[in-house]
Coordinates of C-alpha atoms in Angstrom, one line a residue:
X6 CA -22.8 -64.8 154.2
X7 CA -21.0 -67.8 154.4
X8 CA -22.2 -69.5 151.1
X9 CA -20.5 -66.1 149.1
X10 CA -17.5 -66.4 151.2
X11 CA -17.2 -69.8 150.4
X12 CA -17.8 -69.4 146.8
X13 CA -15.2 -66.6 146.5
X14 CA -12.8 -69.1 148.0
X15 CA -13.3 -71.6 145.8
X16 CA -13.1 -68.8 142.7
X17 CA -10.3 -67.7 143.7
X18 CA -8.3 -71.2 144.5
X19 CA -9.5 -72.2 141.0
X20 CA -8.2 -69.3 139.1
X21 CA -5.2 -69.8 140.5
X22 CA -5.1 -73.4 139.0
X23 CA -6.5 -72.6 135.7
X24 CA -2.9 -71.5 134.5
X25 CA -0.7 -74.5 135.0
X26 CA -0.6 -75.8 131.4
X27 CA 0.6 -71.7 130.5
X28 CA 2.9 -71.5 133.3
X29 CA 4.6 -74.4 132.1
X30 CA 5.0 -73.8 128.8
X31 CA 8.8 -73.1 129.0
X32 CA 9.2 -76.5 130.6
X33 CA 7.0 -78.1 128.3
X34 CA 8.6 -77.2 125.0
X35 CA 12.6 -77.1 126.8
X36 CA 13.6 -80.2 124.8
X37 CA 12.1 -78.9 121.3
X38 CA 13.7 -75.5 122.1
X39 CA 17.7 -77.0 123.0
X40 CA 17.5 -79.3 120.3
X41 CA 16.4 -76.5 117.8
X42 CA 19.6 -74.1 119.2
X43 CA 21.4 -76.8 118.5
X44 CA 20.6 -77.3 114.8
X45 CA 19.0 -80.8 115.6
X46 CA 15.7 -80.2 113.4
X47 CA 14.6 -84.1 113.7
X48 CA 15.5 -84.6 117.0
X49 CA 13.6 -81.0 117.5
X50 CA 10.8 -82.5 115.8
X51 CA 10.6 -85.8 117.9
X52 CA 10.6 -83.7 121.3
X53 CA 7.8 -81.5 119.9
X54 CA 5.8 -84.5 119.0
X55 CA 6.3 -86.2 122.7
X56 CA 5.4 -83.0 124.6
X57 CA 2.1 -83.3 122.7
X58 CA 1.7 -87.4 123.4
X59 CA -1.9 -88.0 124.3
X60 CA -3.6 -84.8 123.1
X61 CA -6.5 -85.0 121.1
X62 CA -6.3 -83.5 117.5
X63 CA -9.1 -81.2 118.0
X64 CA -7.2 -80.1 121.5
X65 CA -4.2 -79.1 120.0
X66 CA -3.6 -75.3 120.1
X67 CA -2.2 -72.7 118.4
X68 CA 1.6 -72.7 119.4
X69 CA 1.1 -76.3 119.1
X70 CA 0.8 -75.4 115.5
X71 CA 2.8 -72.1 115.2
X72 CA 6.0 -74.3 116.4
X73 CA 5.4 -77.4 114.2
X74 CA 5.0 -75.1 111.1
X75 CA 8.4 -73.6 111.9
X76 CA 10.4 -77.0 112.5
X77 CA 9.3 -78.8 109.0
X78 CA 10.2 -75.9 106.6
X79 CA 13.5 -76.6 108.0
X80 CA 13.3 -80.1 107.6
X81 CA 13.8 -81.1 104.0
X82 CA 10.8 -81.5 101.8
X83 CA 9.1 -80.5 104.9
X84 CA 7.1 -77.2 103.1
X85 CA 4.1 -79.1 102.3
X86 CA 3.4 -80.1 106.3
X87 CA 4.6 -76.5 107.2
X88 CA 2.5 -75.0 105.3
X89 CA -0.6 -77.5 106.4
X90 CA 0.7 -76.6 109.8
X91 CA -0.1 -73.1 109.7
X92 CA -3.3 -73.1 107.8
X93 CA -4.2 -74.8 110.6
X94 CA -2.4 -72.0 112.9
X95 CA -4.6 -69.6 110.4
X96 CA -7.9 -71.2 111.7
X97 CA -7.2 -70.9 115.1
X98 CA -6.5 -66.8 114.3
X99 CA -9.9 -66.6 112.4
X100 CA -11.6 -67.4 115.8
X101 CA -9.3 -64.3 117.6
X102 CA -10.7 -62.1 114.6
X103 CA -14.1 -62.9 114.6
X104 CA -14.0 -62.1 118.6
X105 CA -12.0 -59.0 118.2
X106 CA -14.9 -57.6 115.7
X107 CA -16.9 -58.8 118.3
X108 CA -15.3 -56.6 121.1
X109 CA -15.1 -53.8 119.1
X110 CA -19.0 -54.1 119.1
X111 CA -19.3 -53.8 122.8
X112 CA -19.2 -51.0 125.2
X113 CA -16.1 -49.8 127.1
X114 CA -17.9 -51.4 130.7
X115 CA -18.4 -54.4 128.5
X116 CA -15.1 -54.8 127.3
X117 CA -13.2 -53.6 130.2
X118 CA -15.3 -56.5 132.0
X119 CA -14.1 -58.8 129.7
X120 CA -10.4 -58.3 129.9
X121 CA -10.4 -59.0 133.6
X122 CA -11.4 -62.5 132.6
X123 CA -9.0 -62.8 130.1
X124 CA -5.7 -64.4 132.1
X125 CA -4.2 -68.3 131.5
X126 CA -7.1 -68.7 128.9
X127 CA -7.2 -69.8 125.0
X128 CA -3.9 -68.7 123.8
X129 CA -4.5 -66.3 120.6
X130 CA -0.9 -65.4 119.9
X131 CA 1.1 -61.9 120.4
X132 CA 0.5 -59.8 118.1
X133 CA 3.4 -59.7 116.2
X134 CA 3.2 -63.5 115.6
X135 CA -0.3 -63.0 114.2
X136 CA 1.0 -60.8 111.6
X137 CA 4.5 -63.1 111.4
X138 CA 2.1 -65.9 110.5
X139 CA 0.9 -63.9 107.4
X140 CA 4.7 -63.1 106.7
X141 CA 6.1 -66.8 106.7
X142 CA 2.7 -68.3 105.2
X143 CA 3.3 -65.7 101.9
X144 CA 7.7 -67.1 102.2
X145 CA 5.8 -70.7 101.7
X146 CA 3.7 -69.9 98.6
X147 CA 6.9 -68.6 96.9
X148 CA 8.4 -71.4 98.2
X149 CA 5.9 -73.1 95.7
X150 CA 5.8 -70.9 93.2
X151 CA 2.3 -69.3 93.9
X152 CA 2.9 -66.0 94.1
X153 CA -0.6 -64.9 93.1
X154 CA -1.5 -66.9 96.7
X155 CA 1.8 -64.9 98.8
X156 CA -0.2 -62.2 97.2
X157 CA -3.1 -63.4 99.2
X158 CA -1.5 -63.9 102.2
X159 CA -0.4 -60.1 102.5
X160 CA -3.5 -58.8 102.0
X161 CA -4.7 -60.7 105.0
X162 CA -1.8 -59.2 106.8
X163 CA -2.5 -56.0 106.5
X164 CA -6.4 -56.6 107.7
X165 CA -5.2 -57.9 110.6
X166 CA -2.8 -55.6 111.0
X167 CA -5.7 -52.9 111.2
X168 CA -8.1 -55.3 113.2
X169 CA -5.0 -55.6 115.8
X170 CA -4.5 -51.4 115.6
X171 CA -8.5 -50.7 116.1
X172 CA -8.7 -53.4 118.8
X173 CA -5.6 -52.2 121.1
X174 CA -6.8 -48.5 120.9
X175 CA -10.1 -49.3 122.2
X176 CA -9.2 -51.7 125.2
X177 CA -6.2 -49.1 127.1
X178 CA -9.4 -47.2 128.8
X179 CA -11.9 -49.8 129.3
X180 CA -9.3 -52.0 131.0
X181 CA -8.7 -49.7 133.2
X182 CA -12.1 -48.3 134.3
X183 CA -13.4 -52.0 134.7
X184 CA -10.3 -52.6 137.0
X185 CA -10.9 -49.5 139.0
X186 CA -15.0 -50.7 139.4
X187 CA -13.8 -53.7 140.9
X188 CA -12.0 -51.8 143.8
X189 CA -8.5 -52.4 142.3
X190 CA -7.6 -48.3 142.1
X191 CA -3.9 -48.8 141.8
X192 CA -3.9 -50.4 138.5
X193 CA -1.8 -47.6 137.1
X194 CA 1.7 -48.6 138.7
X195 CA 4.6 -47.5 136.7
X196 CA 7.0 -50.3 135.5
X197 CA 9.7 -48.5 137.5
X198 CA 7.9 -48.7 140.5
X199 CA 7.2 -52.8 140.4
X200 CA 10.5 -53.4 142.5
X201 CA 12.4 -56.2 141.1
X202 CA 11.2 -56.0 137.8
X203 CA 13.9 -55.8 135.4
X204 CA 12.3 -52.6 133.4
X205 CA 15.4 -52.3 132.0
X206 CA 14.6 -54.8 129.1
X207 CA 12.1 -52.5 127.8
X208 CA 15.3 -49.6 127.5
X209 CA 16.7 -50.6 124.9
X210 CA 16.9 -48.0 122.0
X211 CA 15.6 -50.9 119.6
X212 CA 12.1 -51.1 122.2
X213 CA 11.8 -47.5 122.4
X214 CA 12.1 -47.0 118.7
X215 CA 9.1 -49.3 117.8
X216 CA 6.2 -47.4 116.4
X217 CA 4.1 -50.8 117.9
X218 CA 4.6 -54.1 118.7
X219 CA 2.9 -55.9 115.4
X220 CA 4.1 -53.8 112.5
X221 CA 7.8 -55.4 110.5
X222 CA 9.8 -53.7 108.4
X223 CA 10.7 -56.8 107.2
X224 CA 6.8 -57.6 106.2
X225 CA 6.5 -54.7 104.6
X226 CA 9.5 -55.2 102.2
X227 CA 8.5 -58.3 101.2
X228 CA 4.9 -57.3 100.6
X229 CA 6.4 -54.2 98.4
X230 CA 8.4 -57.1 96.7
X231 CA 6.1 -59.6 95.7
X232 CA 4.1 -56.7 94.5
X233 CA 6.7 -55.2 92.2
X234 CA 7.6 -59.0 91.0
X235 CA 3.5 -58.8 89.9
X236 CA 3.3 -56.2 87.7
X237 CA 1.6 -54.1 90.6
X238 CA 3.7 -50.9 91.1
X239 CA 0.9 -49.1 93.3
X240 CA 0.9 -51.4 95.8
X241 CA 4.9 -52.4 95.8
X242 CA 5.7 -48.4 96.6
X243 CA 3.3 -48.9 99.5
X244 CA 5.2 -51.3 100.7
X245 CA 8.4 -50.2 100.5
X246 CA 6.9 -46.7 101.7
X247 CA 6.0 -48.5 105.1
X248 CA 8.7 -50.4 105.6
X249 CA 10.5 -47.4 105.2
X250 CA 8.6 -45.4 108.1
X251 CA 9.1 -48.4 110.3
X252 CA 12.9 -48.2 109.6
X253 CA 13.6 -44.7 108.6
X254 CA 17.6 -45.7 109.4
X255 CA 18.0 -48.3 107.0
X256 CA 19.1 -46.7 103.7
X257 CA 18.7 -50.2 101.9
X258 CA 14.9 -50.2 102.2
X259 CA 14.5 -46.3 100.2
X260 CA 16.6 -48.6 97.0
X261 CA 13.3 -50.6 97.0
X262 CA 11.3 -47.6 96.4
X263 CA 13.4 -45.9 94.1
X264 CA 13.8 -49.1 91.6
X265 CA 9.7 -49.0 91.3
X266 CA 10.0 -45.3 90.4
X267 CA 12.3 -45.7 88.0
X268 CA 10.7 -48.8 86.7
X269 CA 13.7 -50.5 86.4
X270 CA 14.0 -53.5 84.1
X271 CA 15.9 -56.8 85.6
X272 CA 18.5 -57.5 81.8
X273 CA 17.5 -60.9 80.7
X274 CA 19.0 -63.8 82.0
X275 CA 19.8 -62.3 85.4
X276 CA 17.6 -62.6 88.8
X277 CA 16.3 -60.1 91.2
X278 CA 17.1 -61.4 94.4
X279 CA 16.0 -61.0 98.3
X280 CA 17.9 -62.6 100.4
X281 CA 16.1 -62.7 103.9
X282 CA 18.9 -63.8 106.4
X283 CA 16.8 -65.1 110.1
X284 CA 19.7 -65.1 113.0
X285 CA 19.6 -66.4 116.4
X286 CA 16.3 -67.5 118.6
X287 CA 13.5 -66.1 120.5
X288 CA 14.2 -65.4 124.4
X289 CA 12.1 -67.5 126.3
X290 CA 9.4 -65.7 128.6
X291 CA 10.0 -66.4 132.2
X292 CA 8.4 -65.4 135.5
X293 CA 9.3 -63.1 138.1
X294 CA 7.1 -62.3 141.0
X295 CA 6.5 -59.4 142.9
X296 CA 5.0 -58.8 146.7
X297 CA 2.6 -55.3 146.4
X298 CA 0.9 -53.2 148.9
X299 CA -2.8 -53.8 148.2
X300 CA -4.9 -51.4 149.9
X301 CA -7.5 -53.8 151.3
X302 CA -10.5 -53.0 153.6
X303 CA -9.6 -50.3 156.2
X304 CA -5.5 -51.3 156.1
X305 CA -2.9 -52.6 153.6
X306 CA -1.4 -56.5 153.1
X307 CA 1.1 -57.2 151.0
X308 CA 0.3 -59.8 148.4
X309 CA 2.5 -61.4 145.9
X310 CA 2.2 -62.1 142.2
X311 CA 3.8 -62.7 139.1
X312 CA 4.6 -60.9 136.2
X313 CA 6.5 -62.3 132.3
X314 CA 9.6 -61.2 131.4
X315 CA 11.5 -61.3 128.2
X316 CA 15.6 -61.5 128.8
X317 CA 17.2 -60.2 125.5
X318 CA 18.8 -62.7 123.2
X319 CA 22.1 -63.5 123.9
X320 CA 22.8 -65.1 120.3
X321 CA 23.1 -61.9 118.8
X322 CA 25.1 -62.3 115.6
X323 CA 23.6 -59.9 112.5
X324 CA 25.8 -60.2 109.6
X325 CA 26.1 -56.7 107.7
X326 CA 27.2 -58.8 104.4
X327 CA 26.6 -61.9 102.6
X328 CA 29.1 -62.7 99.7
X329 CA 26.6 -64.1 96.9
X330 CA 29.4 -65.6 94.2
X331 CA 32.1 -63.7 93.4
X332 CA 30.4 -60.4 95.1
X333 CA 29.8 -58.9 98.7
X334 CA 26.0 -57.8 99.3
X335 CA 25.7 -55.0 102.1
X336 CA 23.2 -56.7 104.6
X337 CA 20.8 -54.8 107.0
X338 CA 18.8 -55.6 110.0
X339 CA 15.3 -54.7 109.7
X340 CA 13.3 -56.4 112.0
X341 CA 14.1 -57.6 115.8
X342 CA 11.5 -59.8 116.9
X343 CA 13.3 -59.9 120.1
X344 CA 12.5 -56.6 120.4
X345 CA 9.3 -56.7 119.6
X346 CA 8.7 -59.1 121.9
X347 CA 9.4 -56.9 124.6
X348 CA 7.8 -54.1 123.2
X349 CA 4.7 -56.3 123.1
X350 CA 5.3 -57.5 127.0
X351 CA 5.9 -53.8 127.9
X352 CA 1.9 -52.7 126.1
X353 CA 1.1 -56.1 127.8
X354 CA 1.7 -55.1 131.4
X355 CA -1.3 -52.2 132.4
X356 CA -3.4 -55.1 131.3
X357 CA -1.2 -57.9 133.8
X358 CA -1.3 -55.2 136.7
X359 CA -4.8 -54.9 136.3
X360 CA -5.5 -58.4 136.0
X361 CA -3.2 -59.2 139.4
X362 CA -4.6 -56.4 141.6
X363 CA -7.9 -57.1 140.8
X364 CA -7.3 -61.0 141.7
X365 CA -5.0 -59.6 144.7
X366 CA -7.8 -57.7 145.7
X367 CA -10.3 -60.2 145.9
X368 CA -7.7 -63.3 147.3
X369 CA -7.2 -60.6 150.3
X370 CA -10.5 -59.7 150.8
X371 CA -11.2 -63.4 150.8
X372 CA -8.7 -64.4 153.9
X373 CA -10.3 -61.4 155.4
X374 CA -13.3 -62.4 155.7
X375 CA -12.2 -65.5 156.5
X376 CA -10.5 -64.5 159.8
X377 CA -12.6 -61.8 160.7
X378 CA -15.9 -64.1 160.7
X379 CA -15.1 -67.7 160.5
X380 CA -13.2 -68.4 163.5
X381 CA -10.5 -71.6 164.1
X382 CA -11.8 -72.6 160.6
X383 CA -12.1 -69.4 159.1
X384 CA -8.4 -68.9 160.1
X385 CA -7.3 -72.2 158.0
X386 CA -9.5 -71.1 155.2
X387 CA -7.7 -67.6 154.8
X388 CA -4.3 -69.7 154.7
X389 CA -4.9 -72.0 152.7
X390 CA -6.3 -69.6 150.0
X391 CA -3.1 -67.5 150.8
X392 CA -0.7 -70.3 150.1
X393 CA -2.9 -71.8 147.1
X394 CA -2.3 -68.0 145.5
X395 CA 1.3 -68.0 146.8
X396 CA 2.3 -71.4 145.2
X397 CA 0.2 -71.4 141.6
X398 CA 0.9 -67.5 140.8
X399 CA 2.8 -67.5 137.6
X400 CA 2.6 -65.4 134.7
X401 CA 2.1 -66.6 131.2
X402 CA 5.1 -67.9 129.6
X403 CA 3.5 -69.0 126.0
X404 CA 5.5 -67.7 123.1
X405 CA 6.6 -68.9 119.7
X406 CA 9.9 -69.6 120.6
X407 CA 11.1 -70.7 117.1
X408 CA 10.8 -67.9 115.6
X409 CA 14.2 -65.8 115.0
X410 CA 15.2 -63.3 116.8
X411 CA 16.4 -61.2 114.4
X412 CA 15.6 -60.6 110.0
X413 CA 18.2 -59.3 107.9
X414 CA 17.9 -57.8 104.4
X415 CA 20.1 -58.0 101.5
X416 CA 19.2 -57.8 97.7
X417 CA 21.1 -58.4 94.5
X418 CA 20.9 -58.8 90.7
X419 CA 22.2 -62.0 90.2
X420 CA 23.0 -64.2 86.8
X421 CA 20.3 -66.7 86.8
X422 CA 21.1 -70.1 88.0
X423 CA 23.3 -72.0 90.6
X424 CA 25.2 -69.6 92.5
X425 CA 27.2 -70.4 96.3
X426 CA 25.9 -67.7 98.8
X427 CA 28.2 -67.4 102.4
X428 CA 28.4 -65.3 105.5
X429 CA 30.4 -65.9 108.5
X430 CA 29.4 -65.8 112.1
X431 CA 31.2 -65.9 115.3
X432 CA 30.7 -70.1 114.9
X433 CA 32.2 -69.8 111.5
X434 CA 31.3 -69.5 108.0
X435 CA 28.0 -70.9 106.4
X436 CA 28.1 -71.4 102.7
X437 CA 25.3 -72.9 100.6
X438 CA 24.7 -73.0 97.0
X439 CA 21.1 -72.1 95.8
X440 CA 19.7 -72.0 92.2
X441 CA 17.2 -68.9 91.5
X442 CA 15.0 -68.4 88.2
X443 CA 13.0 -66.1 86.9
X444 CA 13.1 -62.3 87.2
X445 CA 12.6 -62.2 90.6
X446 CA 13.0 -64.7 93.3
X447 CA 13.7 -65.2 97.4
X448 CA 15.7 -66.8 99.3
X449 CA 15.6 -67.6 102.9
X450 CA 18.9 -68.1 104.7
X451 CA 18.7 -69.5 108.7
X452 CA 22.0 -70.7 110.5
X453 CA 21.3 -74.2 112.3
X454 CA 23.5 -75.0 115.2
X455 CA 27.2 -74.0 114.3
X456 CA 27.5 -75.9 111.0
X457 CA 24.2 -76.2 109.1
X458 CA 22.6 -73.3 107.1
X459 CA 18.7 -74.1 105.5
X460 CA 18.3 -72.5 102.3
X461 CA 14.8 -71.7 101.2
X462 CA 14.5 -70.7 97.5
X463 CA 11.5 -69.5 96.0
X464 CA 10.3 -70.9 92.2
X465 CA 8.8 -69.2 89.5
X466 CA 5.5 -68.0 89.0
X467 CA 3.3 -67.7 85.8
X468 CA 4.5 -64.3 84.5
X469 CA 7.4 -64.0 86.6
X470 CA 10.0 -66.1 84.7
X471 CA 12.5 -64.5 82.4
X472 CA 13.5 -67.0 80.5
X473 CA 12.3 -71.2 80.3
X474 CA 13.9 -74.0 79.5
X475 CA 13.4 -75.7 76.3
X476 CA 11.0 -78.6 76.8
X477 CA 11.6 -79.5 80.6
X478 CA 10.8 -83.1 81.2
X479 CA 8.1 -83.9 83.3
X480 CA 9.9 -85.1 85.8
X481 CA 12.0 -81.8 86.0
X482 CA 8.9 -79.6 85.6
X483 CA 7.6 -81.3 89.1
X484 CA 10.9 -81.0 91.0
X485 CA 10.6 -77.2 90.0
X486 CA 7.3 -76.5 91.7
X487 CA 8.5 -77.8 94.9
X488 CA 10.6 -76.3 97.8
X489 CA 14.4 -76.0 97.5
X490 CA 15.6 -77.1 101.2
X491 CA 18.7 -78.0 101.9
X492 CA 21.4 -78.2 104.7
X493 CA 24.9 -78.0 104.5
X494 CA 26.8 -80.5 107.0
X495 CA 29.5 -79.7 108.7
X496 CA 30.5 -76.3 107.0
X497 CA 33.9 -75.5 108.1
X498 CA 35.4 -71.9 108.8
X499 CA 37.2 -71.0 106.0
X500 CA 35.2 -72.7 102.9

């Protein structure tokens, strides 16, 4: 009797304590994230390399690697180690997909079983930076000129996507039934009922409207993009025709699907250009906790936890233009990864309420035991397991918080060449000059701080370019294949 008392003691202190290193993940990367807001990629770079002093290579994880891919594209020459970065961040997904195909395998019990288990353990990414991963891996290639490998890269996206889709359908009932085995029969509390949880984050119109929380209209245009820029209409008009479900209110994406139709021709010597424009930064995830009748035994105690939040962004400039020479380009925003954040916290919380009552269920039936049975001893027992849960229950604050919060379309035939592209923000006005080639080519725009803007520009592919130079020089032809990144300093309102 006492022996499984004590061991559900010590079970339950240790749970508790196996979620320090996720709990603290907000403090952890603070430095990296204040210095990124700030436009300070270097200094950025530097803090993300201390808060990772003393880890072994083979320990680091995957926002270890999700972050560092983000902070050298922006650095300049930096696409080489991004894009090591997240091949890297690629592996550590191919492990989540082999055990998602896995789980789909098993039986509901089984699974169900399973998800109980799964709090403060390996991190495997939301699932909207899964499919991001694919998105910003494919922006590298062109980056590089392999557009036969961003080709690659979208594919991949869209069998995760469906892994992601198959996986989440099957796990709503199993998580539930497992949780209701194991004597936690309140799992289903309604958000609005949790009092003191904001649920107001998860109101917003932009939340609501989200068929899921892995699926960007933003992804999709690109993928119908790339695809037109190969030669493969088929696959560009289902791209554009997704993208266009996701955002059926953005009358910029249907021009996309009507150029393939029409098989339009891009006139020599100009450039079909998509000008992806990434504003503002991810809300961090933070912890609130919550005290909850739990029905325990023959009466009720109330027991606290802790549940992850998501606070919208408050750097929430969108540009609706970009002037791109002499000319305005309407601008539109597609995707809000702030809000799919929250849209993937909000699918995220039956699973957190069934993973807290069930541990709330066993930590009180724990210091019940304790004080019913164990006496003077017994008594300290039950409080020290109620202030161990007390004092290390935090929910998990893990996130890639480099990401943007927000993508913005724009797209233009351009003359090919050098060309200044500008857009102003509440800070003031950002103005680069970029040089694009071929028929078709992107470029990535990202605000740094209140001066810098990084420019990424895409090269040509084999197929894709309208017209060459004569006779580059060798030195010239090498300079072409790799990444165009570059910072303005000090851009001043008004130039």
């Amino acid at each position: 009797m006492w022996g499984a008392t004590l061991r559900t003691t010590a079970l339950v202190c240790g749970a508790t304590l196996l979620g320090a290193c996720a709990q603290n993940y907000g403090n952890r990367v603070a430095a990296t994230s204040d210095s990124f807001r700030a436009g300070g990629i270097e200094t950025a770079i530097a803090a993300h390399d201390k808060a990772h002093e003393g880890v072994k290579p083979e320990d680091l994880d995957l926002l270890y690697f999700l972050e560092r891919g983000e902070l050298m594209r922006l650095r300049k020459d930096g696409l080489k180690p991004s894009t090591d970065a997240w091949f890297k961040a690629t592996e550590k997904i191919q492990v989540w997909e082999e055990d998602s195909r896995s789980k789909l395998t098993k039986s509901a019990g089984e699974l169900g079983a399973a998800l109980l288990s799964e709090s403060f353990n390996r991190y495997d990414g939301q699932d909207y930076e899964k499919v991001m991963l694919s998105t910003r891996l494919a922006q590298n290639h062109l980056m590089a000129g392999r557009w036969d490998d961003a080709r690659i890269e979208i594919r991949r996206m869209y069998e995760r996507e469906t892994l992601i889709a198959s996986l989440r359908e099957k796990e709503v009932q199993a998580l539930k039934d497992a949780a209701e085995e194991k004597g936690a029969k309140d799992t289903e509390v309604k958000l609005k009922d949790i009092k003191g949880y904001p649920v107001e984050i998860f109101d917003d119109p932009e939340v609501t409207g989200l068929r899921n929380a892995y699926q960007s209209a933003a992804s999709h245009y690109l993928a119908g993009f790339v695809f037109e820029a190969l030669n493969e209409p088929s696959l560009a008009t289902a791209g554009y025709r997704q993208a266009i479900e996701l955002r059926p209110d953005v009358p910029m994406l249907q021009k996309g699907l009507e150029g393939v139709a029409t098989s339009k021709r891009v006139p020599a010597g100009k450039t079909d250009v998509l000008f992806v424009i990434e504003s503002g930064s991810m809300p961090a995830r933070e912890t609130v906790k919550i005290t909850l009748p739990v029905p325990i035994g023959a009466g009720v105690k109330l027991l606290s936890t802790s549940y992850p939040v998501i606070r919208p962004a408050k750097d929430t400039f969108i540009p609706t233009s970009i002037k791109v020479g002499d000319a305005s380009v309407p601008a539109a925003m597609v995707t809000s990864l702030d809000a799919m954040a929250r849209r993937a916290l909000k699918d995220e919380m039956p699973g957190a309420v069934a993973r807290s009552m069930v541990r709330m269920v066993v930590s009180g039936a724990a210091q019940e035991a304790l004080q019913r049975n164990g006496g003077a001893f017994g008594s300290l027992m039950s409080l020290a397991v109620g202030l161990t849960s007390a004092a290390t229950e935090s929910a998990d604050t893990r996130q890639w918080r480099t990401l943007p919060a927000n993508i913005s379309l724009a797209r233009a035939v351009v003359p090919s060449g050098a060309l200044p592209v500008s857009f102003t923000t509440p800070q003031g006005s950002f103005r680069q000059e970029v040089k694009v080639d071929g028929t078709y080519a992107l470029v990535v725009l990202r605000p740094l701080g209140n001066s810098d803007l990084s420019a990424l520009v895409s090269q040509p592919g084999a197929g894709l370019v309208a017209a060459a130079p004569a006779k580059p020089e060798p030195a010239k032809r090498n300079a072409r294949r790799a990444s165009t990144t570059v910072a303005s300093k000090g851009a001043a309102k008004g130039q």
